[in-house]
Coordinates of C-alpha atoms in Angstrom, one line a residue:
X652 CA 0.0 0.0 0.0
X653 CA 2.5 2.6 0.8
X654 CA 4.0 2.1 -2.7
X655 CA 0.9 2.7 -4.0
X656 CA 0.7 5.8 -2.3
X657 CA 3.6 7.3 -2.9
X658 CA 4.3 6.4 -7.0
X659 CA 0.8 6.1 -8.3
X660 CA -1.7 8.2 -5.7
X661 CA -0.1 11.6 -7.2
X662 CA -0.8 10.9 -10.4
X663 CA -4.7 10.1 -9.3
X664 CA -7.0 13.0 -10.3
X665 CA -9.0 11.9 -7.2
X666 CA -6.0 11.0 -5.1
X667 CA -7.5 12.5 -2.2
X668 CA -10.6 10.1 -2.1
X669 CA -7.5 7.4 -2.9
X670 CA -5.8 8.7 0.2
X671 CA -8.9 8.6 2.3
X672 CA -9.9 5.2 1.8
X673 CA -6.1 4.0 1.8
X674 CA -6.3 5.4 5.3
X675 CA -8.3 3.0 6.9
X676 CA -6.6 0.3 5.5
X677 CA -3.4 0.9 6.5
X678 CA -4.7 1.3 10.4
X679 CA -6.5 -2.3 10.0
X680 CA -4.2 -4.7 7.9
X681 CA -1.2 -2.9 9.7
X682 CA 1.6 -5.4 9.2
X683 CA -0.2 -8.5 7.4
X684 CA 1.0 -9.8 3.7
X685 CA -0.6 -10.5 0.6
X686 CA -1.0 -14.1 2.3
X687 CA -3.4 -12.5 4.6
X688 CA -5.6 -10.8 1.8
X689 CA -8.2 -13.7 1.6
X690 CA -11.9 -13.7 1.5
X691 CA -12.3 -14.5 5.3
X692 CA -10.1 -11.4 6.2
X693 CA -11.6 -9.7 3.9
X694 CA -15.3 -9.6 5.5
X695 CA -13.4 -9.1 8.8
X696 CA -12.6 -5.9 7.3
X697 CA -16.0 -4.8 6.3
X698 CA -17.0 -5.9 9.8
X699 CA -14.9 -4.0 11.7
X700 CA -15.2 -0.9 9.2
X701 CA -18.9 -0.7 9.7
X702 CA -18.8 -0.2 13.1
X703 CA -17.0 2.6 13.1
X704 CA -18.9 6.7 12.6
X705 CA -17.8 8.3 9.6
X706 CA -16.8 12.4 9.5
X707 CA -20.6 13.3 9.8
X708 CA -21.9 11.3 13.0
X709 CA -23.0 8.4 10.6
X710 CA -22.1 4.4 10.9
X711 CA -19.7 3.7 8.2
X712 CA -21.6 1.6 5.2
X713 CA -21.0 -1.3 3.6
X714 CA -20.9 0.8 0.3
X715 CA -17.6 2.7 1.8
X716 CA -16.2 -0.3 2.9
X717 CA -16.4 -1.9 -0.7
X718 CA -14.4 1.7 -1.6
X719 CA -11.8 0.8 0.6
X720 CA -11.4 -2.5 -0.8
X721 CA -11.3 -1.5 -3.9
X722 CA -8.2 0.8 -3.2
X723 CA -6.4 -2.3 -1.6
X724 CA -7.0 -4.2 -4.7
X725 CA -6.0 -1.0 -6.7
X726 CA -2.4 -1.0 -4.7
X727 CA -1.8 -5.3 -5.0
X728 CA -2.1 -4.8 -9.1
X729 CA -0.1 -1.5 -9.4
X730 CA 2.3 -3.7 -7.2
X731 CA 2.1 -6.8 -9.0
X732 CA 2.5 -4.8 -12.8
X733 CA 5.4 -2.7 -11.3
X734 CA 7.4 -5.0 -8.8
X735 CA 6.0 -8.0 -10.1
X736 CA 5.0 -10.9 -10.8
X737 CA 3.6 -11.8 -7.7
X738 CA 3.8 -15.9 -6.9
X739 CA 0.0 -15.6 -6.5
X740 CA -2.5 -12.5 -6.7
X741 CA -4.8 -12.5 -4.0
X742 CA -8.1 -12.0 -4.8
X743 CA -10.0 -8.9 -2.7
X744 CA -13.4 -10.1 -1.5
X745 CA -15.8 -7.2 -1.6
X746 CA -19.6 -6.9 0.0
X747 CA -22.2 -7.3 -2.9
X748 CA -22.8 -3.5 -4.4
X749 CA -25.3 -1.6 -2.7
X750 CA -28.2 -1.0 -5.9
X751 CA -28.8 2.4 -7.4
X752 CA -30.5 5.2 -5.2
X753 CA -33.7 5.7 -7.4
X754 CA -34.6 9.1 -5.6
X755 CA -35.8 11.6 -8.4
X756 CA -38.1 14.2 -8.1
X757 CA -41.5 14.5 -9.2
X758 CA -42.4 18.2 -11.6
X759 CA -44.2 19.1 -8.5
X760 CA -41.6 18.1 -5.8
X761 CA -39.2 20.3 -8.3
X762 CA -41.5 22.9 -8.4
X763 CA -42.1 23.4 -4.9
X764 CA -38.3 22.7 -4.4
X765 CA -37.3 25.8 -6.9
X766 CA -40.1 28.2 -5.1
X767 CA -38.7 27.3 -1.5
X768 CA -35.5 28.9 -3.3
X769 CA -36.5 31.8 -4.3
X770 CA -38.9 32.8 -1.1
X771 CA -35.9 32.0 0.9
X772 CA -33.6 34.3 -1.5
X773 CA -30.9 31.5 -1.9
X774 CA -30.2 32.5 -4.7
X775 CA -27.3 30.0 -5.3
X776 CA -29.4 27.3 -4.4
X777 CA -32.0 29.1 -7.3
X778 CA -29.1 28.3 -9.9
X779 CA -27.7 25.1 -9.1
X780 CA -31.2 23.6 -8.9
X781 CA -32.3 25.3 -12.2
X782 CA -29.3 24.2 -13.9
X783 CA -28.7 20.8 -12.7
X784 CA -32.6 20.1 -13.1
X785 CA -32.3 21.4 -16.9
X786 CA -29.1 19.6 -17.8
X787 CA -28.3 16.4 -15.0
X788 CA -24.9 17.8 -14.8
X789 CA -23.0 16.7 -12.1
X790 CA -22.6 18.5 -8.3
X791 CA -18.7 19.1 -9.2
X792 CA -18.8 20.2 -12.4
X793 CA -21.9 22.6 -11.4
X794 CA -20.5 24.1 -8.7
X795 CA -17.1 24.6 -10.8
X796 CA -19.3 26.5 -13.5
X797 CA -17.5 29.9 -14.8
X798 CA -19.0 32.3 -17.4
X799 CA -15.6 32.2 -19.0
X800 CA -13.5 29.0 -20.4
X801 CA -11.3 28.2 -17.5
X802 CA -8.5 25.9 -16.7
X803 CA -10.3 25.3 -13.1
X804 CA -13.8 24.3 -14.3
X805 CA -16.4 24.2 -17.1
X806 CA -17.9 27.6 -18.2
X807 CA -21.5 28.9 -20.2
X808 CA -21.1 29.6 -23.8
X809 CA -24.3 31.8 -24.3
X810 CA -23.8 33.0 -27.5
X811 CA -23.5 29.0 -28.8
X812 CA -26.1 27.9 -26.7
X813 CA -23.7 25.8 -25.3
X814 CA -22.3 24.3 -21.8
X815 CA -19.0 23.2 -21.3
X816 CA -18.7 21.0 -18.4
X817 CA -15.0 20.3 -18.9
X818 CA -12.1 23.1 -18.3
X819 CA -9.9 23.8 -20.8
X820 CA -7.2 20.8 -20.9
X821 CA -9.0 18.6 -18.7
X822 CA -8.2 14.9 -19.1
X823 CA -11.5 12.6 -19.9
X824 CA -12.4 9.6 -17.3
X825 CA -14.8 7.5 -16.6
X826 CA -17.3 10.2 -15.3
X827 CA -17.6 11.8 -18.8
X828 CA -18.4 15.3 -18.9
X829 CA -19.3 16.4 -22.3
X830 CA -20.6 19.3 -23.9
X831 CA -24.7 19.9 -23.4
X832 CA -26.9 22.8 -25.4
X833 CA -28.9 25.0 -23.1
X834 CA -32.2 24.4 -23.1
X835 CA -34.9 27.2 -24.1
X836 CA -36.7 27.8 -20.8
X837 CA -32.7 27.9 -19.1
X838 CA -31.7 30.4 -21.3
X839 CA -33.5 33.8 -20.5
X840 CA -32.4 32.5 -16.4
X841 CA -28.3 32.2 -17.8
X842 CA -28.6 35.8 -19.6
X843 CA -30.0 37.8 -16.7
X844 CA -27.5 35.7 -14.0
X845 CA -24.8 36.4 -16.5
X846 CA -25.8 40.1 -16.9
X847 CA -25.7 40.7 -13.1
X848 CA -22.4 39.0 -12.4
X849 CA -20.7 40.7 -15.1
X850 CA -21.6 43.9 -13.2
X851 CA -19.8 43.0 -10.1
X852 CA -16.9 41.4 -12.2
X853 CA -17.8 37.8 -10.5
X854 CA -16.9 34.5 -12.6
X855 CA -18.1 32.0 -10.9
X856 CA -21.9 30.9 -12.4
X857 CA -22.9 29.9 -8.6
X858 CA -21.4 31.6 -6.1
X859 CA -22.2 33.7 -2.7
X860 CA -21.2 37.0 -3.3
X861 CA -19.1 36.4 -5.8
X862 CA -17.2 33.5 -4.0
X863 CA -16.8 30.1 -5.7
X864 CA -18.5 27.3 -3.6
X865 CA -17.1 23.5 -2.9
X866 CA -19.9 22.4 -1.2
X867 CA -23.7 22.7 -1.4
X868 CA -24.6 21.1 2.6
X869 CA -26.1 23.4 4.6
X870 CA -28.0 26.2 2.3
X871 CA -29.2 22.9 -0.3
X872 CA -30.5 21.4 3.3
X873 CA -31.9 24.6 4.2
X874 CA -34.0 24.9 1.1
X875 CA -34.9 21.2 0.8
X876 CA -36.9 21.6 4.5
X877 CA -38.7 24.4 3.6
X878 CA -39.6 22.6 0.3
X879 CA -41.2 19.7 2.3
X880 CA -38.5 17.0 1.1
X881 CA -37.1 14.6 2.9
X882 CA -33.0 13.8 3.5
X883 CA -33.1 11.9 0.6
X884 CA -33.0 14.2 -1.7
X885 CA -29.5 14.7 -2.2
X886 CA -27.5 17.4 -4.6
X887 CA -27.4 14.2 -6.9
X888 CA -30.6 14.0 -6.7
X889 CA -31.1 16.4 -9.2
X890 CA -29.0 14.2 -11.7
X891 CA -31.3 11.5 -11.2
X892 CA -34.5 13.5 -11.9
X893 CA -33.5 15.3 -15.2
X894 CA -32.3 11.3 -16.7
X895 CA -35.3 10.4 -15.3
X896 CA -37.7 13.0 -16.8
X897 CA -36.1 12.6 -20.3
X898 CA -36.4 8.7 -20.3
X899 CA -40.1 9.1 -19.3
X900 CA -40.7 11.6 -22.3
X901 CA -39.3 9.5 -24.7
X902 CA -36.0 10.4 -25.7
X903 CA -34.1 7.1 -26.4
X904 CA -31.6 5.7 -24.2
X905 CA -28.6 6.3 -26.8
X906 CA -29.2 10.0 -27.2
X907 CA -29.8 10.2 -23.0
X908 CA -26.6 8.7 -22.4
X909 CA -24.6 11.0 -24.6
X910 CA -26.7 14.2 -22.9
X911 CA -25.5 12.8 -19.6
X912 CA -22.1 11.3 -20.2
X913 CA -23.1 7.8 -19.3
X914 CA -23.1 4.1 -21.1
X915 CA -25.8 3.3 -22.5
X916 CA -25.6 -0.1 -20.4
X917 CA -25.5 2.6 -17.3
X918 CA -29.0 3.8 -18.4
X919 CA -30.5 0.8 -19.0
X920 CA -29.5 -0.8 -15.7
X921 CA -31.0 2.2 -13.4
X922 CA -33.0 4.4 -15.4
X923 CA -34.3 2.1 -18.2
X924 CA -37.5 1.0 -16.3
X925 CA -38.5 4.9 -16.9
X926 CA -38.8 4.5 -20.2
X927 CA -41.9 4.9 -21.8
X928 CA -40.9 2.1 -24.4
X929 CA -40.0 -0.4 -21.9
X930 CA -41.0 -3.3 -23.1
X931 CA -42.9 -2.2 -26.1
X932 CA -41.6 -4.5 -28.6
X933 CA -42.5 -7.3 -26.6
X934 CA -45.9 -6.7 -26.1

């Protein structure tokens, strides 16, 4: 593990999730081998994780467990392809994977959602609802959202109609991030935002007072209250809904998964029982 973290965690674009769940690890297995990586000492692991309270009061899940695991098999192969080969590569026993949170909202729950917004004057809250609702783009590369391209997150191409969810020179992985067209009923909302934060000389397409945000907690569980929704309604949530909405009007599966930068084996597996098609032929 700790060659893993020092040659290939650096190179990681998420090497800080990497360095939490290699955390954990290192504090359990502590001085075992490889020959100590089998499936019995494997669901020891997951035992003695999920007893433990995460960084938010919360018993640790089977789900993050599985993460950590994951890592651990992550550092034997980078080990056994650099150093290698191993005698015998042990095989990492993981907890079945938990299934797909099928949260979405309803147009009313949305509705009441995006007024409890704007009586509240969050106005933050306003945009990243409005434009992850219109668009399923994901929480990071919402709340990374300039006006202008950037190196440090996608920006709003109003005159093209177009949003780019990638910076400039951003490397592609598996959570694809392409291009999306603004939709007509976004696009009088992006002009007037734009128009104001131009006047203060702010960059940022949601922001509080012209400051970027990282994290949409407190004001996103603020607003969700007074919209009458429960704690399951999460930022991704939002994701969920607009996939959700477009499979349910009709839109094919190949055309949603480009829109959201997902497999088309992705959108058949959670969302595909949306569908208004589903199972058409066969009937």
């Amino acid at each position: 593990m700790h060659v893993y973290l020092r040659e290939k965690v650096p190179q990681l674009r998420n090497k800080d999730f990497a360095l939490a769940t290699a955390a954990p690890i290192n504090e359990w297995w502590g001085r075992k081998t490889l020959a100590d990586v089998r499936g019995q000492s494997c669901r020891d692991y997951v035992e003695w994780r999920t007893k433990q309270t995460g960084r938010h009061g919360r018993r640790v899940s089977e789900s993050t467990a599985r993460h950590d695991l994951k890592t651990l098999r992550a550092a034997i192969y980078y080990y056994n392809g650099e150093y290698g080969p191993l005698p015998s590569l042990p095989k990492v026993t993981m907890p079945e994977q938990a299934p797909a949170k099928e949260r979405w909202l309803t147009r009313q729950e949305a509705a009441r959602f995006v007024k409890a917004a704007y009586r509240l004057g969050s106005w933050h809250v306003l945009r990243f609802l409005l434009i992850g609702l219109y668009t399923a783009t994901r929480k990071g590369a919402l709340l990374s959202l300039r006006w202008l391209p950037s190196t440090n997150g996608g920006w709003i191409d109003i005159e093209h109609g177009l949003i780019y969810r990638s910076a400039r020179g951003e490397a592609q992985t598996k959570k694809r991030k392409p291009p999306v067209r603004i939709p007509a009923k976004l696009l009088p909302w992006l002009k007037r935002w734009k128009a104001e934060d131009e006047r203060h000389g702010w960059t940022h397409v949601i922001h509080w007072d012209g400051v970027g945000i990282d994290q949409m907690r407190r004001s996103f569980g603020t607003v969700r209250k007074a919209a009458g929704l429960g704690p399951d309604v999460t930022p991704h949530t939002l994701r969920h809904t607009a996939i959700t909405w477009q499979l349910q009007a009709g839109v094919d599966h190949w055309t949603v998964a480009g829109w959201a930068g997902l497999t088309v084996e992705m959108i058949d597996r959670v969302y595909g029982h949306h569908a208004q098609s589903y199972q058409r032929k066969l009937a």
